[in-house]
PDB file of C-alpha atoms and ligand atoms in Angstrom:
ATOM      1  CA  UNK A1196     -10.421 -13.588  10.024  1.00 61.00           C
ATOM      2  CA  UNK A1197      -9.027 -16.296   7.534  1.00 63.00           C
ATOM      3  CA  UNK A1198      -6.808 -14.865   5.241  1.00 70.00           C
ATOM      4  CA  UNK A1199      -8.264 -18.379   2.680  1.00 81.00           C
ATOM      5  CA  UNK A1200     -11.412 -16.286   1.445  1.00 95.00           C
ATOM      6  CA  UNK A1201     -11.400 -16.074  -2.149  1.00 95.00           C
ATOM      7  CA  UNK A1202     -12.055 -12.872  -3.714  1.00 95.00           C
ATOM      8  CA  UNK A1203     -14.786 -13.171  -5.897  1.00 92.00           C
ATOM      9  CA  UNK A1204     -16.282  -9.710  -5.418  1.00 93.00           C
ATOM     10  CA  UNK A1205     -15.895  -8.312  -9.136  1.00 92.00           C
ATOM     11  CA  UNK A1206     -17.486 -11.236 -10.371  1.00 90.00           C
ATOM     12  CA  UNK A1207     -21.016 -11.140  -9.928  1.00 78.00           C
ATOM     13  CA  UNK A1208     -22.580  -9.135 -12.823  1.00 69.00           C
ATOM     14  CA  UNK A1209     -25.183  -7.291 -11.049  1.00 74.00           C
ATOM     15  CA  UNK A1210     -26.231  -3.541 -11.761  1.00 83.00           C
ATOM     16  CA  UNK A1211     -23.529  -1.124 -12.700  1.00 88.00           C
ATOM     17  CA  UNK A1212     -20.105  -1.010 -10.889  1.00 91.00           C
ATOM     18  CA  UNK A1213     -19.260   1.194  -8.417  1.00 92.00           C
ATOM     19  CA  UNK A1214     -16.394   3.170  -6.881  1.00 95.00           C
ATOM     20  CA  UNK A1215     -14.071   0.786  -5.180  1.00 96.00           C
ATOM     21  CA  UNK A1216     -14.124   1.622  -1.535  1.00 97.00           C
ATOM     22  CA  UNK A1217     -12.297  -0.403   1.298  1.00 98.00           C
ATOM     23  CA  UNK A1218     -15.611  -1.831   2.892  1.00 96.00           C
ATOM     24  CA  UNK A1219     -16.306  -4.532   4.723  1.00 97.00           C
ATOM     25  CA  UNK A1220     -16.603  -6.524   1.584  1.00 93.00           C
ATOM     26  CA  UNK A1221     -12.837  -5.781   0.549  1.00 96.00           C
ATOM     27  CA  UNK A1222     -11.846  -6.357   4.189  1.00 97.00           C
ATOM     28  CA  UNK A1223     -12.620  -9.698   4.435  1.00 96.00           C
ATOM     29  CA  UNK A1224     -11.194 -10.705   1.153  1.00 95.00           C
ATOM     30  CA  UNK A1225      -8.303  -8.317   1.325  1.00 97.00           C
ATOM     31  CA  UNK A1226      -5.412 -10.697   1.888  1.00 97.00           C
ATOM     32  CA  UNK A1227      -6.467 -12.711  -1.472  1.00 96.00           C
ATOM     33  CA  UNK A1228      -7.047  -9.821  -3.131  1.00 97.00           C
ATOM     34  CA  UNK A1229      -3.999  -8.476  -3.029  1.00 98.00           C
ATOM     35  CA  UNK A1230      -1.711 -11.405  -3.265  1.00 98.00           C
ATOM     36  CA  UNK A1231      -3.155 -11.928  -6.706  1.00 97.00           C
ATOM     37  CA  UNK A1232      -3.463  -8.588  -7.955  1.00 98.00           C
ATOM     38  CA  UNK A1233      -0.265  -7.083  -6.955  1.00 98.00           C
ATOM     39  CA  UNK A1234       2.385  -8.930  -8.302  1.00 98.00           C
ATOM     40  CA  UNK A1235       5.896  -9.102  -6.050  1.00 98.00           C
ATOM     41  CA  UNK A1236       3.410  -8.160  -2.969  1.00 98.00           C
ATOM     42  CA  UNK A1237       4.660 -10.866  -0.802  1.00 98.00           C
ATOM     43  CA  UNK A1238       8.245  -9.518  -1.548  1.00 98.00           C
ATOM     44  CA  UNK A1239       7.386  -5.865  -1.183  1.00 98.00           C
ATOM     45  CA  UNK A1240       6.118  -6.670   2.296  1.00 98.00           C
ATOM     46  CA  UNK A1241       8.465  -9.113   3.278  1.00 98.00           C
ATOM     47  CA  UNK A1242      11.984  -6.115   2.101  1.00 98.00           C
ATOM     48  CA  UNK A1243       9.953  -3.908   4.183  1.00 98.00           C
ATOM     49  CA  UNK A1244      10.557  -5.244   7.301  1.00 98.00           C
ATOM     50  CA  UNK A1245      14.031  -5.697   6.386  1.00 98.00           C
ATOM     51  CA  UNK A1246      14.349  -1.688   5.853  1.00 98.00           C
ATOM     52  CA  UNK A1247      13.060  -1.596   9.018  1.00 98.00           C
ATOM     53  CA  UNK A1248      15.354  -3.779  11.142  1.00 98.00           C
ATOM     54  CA  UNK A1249      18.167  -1.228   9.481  1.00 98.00           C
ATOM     55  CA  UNK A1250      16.603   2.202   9.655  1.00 98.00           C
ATOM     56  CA  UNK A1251      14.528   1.310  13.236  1.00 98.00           C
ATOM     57  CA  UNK A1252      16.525   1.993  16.385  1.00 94.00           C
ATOM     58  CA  UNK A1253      15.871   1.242  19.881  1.00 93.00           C
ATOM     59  CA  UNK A1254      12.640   3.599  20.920  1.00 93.00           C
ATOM     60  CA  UNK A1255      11.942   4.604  17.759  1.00 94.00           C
ATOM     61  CA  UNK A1256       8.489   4.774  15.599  1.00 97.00           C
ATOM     62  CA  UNK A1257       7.329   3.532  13.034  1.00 98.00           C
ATOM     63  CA  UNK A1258       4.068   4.483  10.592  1.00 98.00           C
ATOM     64  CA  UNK A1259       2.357   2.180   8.368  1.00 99.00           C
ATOM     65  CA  UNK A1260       0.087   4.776   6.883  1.00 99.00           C
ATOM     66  CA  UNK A1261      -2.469   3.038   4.903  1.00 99.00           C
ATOM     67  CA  UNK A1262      -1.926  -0.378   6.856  1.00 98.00           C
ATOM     68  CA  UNK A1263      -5.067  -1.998   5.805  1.00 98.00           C
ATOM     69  CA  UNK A1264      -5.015  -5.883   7.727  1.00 98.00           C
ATOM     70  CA  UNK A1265      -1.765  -5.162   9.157  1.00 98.00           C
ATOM     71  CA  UNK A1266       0.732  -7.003   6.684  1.00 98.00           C
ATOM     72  CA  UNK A1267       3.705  -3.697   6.951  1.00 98.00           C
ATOM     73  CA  UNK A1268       2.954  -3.808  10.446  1.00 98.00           C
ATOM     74  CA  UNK A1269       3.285  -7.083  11.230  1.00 97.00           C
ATOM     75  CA  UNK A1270       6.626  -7.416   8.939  1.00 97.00           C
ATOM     76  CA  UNK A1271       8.257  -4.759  10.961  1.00 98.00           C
ATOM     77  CA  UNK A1272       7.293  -6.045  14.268  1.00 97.00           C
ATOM     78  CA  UNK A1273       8.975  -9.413  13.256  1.00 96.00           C
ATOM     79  CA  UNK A1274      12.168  -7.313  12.019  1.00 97.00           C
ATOM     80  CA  UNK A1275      12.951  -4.797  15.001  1.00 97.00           C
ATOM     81  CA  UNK A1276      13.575  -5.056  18.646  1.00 95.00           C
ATOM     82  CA  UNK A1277      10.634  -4.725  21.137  1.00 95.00           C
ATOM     83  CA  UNK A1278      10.778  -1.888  21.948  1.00 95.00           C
ATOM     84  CA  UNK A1279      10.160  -0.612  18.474  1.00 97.00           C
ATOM     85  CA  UNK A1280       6.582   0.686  18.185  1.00 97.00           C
ATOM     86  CA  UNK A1281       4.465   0.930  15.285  1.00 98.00           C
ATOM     87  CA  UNK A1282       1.591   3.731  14.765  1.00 98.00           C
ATOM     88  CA  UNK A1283      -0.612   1.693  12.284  1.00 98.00           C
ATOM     89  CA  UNK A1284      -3.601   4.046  10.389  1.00 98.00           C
ATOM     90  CA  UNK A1285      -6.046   3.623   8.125  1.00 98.00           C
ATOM     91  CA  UNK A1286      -9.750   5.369   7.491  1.00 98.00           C
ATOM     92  CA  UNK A1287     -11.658   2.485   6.941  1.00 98.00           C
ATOM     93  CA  UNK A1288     -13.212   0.976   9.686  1.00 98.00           C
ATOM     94  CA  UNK A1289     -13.546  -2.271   8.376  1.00 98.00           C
ATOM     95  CA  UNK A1290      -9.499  -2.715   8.000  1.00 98.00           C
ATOM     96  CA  UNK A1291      -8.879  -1.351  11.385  1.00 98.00           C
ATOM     97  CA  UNK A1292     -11.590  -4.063  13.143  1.00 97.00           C
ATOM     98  CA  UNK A1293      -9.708  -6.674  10.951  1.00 97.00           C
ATOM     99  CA  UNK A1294      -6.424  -5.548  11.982  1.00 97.00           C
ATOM    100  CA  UNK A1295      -7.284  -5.171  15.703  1.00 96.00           C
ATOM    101  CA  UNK A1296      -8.995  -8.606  15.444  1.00 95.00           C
ATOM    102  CA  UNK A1297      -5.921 -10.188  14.019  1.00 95.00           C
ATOM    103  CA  UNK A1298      -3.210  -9.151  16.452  1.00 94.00           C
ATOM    104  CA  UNK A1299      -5.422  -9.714  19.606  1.00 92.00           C
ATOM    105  CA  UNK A1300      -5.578 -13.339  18.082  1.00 92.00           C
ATOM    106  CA  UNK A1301      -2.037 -14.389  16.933  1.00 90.00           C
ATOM    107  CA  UNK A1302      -0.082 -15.167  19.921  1.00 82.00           C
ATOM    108  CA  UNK A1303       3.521 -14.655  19.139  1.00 83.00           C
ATOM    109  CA  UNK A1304       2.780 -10.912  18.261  1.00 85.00           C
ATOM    110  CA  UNK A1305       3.343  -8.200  21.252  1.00 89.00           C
ATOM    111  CA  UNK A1306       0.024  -5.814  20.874  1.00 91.00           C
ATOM    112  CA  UNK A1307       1.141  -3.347  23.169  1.00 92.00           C
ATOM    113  CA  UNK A1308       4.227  -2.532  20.457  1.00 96.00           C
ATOM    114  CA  UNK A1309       1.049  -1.834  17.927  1.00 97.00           C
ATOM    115  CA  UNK A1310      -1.275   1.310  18.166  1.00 98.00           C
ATOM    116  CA  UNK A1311      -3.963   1.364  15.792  1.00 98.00           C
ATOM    117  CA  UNK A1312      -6.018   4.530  14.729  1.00 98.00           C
ATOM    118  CA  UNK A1313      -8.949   4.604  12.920  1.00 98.00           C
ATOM    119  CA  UNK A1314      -7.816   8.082  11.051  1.00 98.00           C
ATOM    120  CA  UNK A1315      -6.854   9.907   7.844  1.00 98.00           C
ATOM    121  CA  UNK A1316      -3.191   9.871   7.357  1.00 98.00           C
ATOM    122  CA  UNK A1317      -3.841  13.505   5.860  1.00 98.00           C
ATOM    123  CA  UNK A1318      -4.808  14.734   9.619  1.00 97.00           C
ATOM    124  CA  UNK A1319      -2.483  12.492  12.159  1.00 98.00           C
ATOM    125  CA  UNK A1320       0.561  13.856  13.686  1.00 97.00           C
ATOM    126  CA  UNK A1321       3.388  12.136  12.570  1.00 98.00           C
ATOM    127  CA  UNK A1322       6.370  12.402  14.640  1.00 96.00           C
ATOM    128  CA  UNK A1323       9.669  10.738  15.909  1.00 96.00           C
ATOM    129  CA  UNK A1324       9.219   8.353  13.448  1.00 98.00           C
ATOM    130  CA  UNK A1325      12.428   6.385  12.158  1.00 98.00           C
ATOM    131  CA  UNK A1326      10.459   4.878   8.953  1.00 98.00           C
ATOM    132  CA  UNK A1327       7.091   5.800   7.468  1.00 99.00           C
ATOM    133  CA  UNK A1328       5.750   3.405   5.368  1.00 99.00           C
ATOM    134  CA  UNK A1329       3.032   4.147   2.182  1.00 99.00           C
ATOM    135  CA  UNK A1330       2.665   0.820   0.876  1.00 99.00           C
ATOM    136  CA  UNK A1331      -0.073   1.135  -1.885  1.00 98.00           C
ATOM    137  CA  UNK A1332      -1.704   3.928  -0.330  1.00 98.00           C
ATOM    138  CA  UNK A1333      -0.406   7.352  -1.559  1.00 99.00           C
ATOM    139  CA  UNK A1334      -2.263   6.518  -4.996  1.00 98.00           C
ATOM    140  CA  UNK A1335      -5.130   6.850  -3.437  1.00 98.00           C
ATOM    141  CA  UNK A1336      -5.288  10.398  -1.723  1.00 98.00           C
ATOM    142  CA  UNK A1337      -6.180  12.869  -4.436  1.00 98.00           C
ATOM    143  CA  UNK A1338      -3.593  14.040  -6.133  1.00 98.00           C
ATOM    144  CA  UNK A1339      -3.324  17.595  -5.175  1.00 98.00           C
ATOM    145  CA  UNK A1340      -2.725  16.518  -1.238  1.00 98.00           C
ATOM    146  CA  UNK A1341       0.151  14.271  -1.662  1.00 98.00           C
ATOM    147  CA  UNK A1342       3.117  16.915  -1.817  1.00 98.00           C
ATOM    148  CA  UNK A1343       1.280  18.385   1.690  1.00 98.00           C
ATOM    149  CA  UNK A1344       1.493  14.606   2.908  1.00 98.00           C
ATOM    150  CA  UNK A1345       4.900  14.077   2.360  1.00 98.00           C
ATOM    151  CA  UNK A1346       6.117  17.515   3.379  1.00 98.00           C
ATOM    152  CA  UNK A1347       4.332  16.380   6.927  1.00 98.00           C
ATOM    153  CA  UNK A1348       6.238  12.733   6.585  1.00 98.00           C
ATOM    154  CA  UNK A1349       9.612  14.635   5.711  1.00 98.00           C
ATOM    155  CA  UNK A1350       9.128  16.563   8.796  1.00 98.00           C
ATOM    156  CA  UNK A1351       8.113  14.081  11.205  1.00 98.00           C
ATOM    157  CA  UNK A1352      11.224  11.537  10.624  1.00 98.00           C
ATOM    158  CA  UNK A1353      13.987  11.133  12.772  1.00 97.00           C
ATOM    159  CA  UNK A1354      17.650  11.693  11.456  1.00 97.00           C
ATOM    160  CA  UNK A1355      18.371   8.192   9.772  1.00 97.00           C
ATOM    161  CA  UNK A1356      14.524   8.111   9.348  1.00 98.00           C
ATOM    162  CA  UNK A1357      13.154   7.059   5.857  1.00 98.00           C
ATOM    163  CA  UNK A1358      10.386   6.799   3.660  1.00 98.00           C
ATOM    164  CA  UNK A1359       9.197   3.945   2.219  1.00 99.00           C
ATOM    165  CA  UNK A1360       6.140   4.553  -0.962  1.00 99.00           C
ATOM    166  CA  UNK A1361       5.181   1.894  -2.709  1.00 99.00           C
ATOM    167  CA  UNK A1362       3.047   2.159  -5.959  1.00 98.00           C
ATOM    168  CA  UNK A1363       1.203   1.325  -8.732  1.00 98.00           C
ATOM    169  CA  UNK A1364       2.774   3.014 -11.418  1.00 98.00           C
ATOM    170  CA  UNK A1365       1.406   4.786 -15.166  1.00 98.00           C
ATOM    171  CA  UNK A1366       3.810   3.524 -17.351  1.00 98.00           C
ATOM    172  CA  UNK A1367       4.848   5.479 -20.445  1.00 97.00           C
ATOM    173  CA  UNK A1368       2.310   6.251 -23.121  1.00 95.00           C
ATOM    174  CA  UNK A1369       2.940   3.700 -26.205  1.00 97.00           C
ATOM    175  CA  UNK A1370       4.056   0.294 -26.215  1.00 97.00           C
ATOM    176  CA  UNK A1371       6.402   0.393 -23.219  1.00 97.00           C
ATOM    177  CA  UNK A1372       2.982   1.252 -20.985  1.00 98.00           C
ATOM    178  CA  UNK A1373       0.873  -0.893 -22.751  1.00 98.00           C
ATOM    179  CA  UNK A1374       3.286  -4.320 -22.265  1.00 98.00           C
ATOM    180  CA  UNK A1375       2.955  -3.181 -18.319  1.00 98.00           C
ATOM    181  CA  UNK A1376      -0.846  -3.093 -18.474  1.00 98.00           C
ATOM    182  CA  UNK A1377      -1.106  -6.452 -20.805  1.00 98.00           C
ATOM    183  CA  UNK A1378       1.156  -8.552 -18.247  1.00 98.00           C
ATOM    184  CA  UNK A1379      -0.318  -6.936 -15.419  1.00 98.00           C
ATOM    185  CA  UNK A1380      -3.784  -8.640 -16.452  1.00 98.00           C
ATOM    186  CA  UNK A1381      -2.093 -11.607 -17.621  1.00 98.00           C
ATOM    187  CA  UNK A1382      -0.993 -12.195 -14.006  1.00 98.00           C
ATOM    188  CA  UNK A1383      -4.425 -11.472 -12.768  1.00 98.00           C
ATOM    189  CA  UNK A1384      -6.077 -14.245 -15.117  1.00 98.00           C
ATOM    190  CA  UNK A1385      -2.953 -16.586 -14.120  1.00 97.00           C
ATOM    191  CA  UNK A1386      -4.149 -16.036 -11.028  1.00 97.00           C
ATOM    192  CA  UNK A1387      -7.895 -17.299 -11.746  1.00 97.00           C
ATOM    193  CA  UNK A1388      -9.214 -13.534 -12.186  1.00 97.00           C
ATOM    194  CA  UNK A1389     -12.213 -13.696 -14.896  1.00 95.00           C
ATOM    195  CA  UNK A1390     -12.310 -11.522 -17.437  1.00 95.00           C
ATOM    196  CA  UNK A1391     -15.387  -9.844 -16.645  1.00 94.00           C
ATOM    197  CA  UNK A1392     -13.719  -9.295 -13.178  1.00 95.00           C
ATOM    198  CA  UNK A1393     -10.441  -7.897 -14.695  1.00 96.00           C
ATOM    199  CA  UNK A1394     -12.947  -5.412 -16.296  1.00 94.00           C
ATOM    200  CA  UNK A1395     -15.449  -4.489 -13.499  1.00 94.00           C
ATOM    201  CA  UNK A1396     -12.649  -3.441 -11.560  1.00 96.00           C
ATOM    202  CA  UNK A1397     -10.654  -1.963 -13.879  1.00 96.00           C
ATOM    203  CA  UNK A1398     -13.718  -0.035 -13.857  1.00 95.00           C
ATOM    204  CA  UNK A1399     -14.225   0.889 -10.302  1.00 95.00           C
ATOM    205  CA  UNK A1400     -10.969   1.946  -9.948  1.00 97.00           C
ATOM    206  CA  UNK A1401     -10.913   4.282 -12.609  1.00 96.00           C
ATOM    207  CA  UNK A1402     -11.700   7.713 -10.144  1.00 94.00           C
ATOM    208  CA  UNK A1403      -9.743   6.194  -6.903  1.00 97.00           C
ATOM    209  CA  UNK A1404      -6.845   4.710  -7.860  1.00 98.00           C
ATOM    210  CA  UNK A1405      -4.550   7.296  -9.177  1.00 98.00           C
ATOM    211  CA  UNK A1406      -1.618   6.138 -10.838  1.00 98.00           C
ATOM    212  CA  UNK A1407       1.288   8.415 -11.830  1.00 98.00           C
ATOM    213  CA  UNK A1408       4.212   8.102 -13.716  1.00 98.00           C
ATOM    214  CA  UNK A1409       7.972   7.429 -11.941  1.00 98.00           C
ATOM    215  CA  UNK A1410       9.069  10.759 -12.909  1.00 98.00           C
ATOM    216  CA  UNK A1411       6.144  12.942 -11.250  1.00 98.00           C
ATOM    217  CA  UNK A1412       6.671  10.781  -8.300  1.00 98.00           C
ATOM    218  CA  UNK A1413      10.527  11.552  -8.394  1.00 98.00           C
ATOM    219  CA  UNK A1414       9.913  15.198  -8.846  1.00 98.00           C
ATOM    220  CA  UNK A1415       7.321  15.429  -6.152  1.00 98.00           C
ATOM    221  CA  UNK A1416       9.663  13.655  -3.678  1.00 98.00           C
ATOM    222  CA  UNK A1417      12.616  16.447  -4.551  1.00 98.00           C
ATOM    223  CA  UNK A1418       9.936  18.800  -3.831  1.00 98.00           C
ATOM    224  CA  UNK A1419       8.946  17.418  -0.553  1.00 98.00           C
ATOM    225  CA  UNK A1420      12.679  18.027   0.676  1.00 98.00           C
ATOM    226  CA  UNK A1421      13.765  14.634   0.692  1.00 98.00           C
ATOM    227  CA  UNK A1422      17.686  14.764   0.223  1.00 98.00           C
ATOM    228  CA  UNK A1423      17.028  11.384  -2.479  1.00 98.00           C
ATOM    229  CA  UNK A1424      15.799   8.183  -3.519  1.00 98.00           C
ATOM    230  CA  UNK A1425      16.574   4.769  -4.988  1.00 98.00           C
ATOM    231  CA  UNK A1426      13.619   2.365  -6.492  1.00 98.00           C
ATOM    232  CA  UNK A1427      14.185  -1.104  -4.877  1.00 98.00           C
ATOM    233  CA  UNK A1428      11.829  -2.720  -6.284  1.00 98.00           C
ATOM    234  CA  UNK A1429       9.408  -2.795  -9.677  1.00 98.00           C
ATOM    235  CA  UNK A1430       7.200  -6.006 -10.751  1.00 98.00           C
ATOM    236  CA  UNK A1431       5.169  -4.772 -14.140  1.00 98.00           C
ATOM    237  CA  UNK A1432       3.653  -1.524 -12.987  1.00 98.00           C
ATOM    238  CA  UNK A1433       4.178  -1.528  -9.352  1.00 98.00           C
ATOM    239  CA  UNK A1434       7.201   0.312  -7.780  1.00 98.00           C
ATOM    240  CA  UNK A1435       8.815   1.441  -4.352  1.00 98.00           C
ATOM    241  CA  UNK A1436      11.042   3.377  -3.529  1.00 99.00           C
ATOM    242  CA  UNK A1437      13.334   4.291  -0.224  1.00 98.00           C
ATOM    243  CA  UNK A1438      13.418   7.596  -0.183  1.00 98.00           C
ATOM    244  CA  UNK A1439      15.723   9.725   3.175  1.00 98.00           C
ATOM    245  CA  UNK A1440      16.330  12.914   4.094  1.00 98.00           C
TER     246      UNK A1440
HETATM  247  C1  LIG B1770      -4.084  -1.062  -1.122  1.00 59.08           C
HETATM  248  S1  LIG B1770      -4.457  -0.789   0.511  1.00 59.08           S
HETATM  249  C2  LIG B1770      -2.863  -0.800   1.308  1.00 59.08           C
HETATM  250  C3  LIG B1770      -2.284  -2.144   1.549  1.00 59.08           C
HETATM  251  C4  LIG B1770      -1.452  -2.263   2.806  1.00 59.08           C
HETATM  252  N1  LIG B1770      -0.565  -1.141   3.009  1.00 59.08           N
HETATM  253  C5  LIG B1770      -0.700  -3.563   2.801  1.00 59.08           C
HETATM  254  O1  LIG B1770       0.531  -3.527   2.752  1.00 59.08           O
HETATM  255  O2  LIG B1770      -1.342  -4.619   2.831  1.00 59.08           O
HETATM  256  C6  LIG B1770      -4.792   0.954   0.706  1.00 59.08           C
HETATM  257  C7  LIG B1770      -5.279   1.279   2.111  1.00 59.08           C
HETATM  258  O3  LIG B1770      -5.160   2.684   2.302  1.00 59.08           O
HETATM  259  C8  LIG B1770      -6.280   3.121   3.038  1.00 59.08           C
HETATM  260  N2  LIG B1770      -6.426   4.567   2.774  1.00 59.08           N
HETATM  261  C9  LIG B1770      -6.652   5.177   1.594  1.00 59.08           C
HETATM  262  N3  LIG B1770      -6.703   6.521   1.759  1.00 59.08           N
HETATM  263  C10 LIG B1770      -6.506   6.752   3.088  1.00 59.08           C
HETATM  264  C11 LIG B1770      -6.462   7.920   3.891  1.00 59.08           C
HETATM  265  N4  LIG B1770      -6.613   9.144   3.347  1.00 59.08           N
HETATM  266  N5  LIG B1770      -6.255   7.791   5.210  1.00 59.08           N
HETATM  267  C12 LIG B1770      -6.095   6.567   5.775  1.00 59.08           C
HETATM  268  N6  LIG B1770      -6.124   5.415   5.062  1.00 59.08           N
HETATM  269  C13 LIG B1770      -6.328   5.509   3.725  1.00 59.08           C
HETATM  270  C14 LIG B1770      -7.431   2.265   2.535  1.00 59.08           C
HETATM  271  O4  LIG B1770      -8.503   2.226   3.440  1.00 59.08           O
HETATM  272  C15 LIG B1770      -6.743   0.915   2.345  1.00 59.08           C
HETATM  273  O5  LIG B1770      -6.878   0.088   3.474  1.00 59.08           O
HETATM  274  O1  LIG B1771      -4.563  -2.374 -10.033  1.00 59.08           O
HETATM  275  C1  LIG B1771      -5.292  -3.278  -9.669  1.00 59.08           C
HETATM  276  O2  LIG B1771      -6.069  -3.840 -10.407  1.00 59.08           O
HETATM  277  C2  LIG B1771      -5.227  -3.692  -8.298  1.00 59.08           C
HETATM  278  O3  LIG B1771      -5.932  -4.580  -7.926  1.00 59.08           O
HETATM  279  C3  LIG B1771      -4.274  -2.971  -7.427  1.00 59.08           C
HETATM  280  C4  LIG B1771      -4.723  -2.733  -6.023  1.00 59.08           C
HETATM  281  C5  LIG B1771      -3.747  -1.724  -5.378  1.00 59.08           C
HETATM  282  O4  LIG B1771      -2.727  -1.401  -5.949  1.00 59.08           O
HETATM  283  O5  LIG B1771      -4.081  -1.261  -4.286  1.00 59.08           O
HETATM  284  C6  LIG B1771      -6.057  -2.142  -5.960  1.00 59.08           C
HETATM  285  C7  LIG B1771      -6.958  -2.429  -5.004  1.00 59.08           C
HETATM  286  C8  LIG B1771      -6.719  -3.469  -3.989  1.00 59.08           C
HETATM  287  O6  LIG B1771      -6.441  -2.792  -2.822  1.00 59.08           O
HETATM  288  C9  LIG B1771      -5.552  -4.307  -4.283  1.00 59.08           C
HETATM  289  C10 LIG B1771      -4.656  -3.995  -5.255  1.00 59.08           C
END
């Protein structure tokens, strides 16, 4: 349960790579991970919550959809009143134990504001809500279910209710796209990443993580139904957006 453990997962050499999956493996380095491999993550997390305390009135819901160990959830819980609930999913077992095995053990947080599920966000009910959250997880449903996603998210908020999506971003073919990529692994070295790493999981990301550029985000977003959007954040090729109705 110590967020301390070093990710050193892409660096052993054996046998061909596989498919990144969120596994037990991932789980227990996840908050490492993450914090050096997404650059601005501690700010994208931390503005979340502050969306929330705005957006989040009294009784309301709200969805981290994709909430791995919890860190959405947690920043929202520390932003809104208590009785402000938050519907926290993800399909990977091994982030909802973690999760479930981090709030029973940190004292100041209320668990009985938290429901977890153990569930893909393409098959919940989402209703009520007053903010969904998709922070780093919409890249990885395929591509051809994410406009049926965010119809469902569209239909399920609240008036007032927004959306926030967070993601990694394709930047624009030439050099504009290739300074994003070249920084992006600079900050992974700066942040101790080996090369070989850097590689093996540029690898097994190749078929899961599916980045797309700002615009066929935009355009998918005014196809949803939502009424508009403003990015509020971008650090190299990661972006979010609030996006309302
Ligand atoms: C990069 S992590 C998200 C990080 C997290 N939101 C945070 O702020 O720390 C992506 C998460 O989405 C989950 N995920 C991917 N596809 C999913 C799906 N279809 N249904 C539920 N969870 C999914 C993965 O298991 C993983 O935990
Ligand atoms: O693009 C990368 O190399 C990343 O490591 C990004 C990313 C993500 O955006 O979800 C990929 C997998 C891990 O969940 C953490 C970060």
């Amino acid at each position: 349960m110590k967020d301390t453990v070093i990710d050193d997962l892409f660096d052993r050499a054996a046998g061909p790579v596989r498919p990144f999956e969120f596994d037990a493996d991932v789980a227990r380095v996840f908050p490492d991970m993450v914090r050096r491999s997404v650059p601005g993550y501690a700010e994208l997390v931390g503005l979340s919550g502050l969306i929330a305390r705005r957006v989040a009135g009294p009784g309301t819901r709200c969805y981290d959809l994709g909430c791995s160990l919890g860190a959405v959830t947690r920043s929202i819980l520390r932003q809104t009143g208590p009785d402000v609930s938050v519907v926290a999913v993800d399909n990977a077992p091994a982030m909802i134990e973690g999760l479930q095995a981090r709030l029973a053990a940190e004292a100041e947080t209320d668990v009985t504001r938290v429901e977890t599920l153990c569930a893909d966000i393409r098959s919940i009910a989402i209703e009520g809500a007053s903010l969904v959250v998709l922070n780093l997880t919409l890249q990885f449903v395929p591509i051809e279910e994410r406009l049926g996603l965010l119809q469902r998210i569209r239909a399920g908020l609240v008036p007032g209710g927004v959306l926030i999506l967070a993601e990694k971003f394709a930047g624009p073919k030439g050099r504009a796209g290739d300074w994003l990529t070249t920084l992006h692994e600079d900050f992974k070295r700066a942040n101790g990443y080996s090369e070989l790493a850097i590689a093996r999981k540029r690898t097994a990301l190749e078929q899961v993580l599916i980045p797309e550029s700002l615009e066929e985000h935009e355009r998918r977003l005014a196809e949803a139904g939502f009424a508009g959007s403003v990015r509020w954040f971008q650090s190299l090729n990661f972006v979010a957006w609030l996006v309302w109705i």
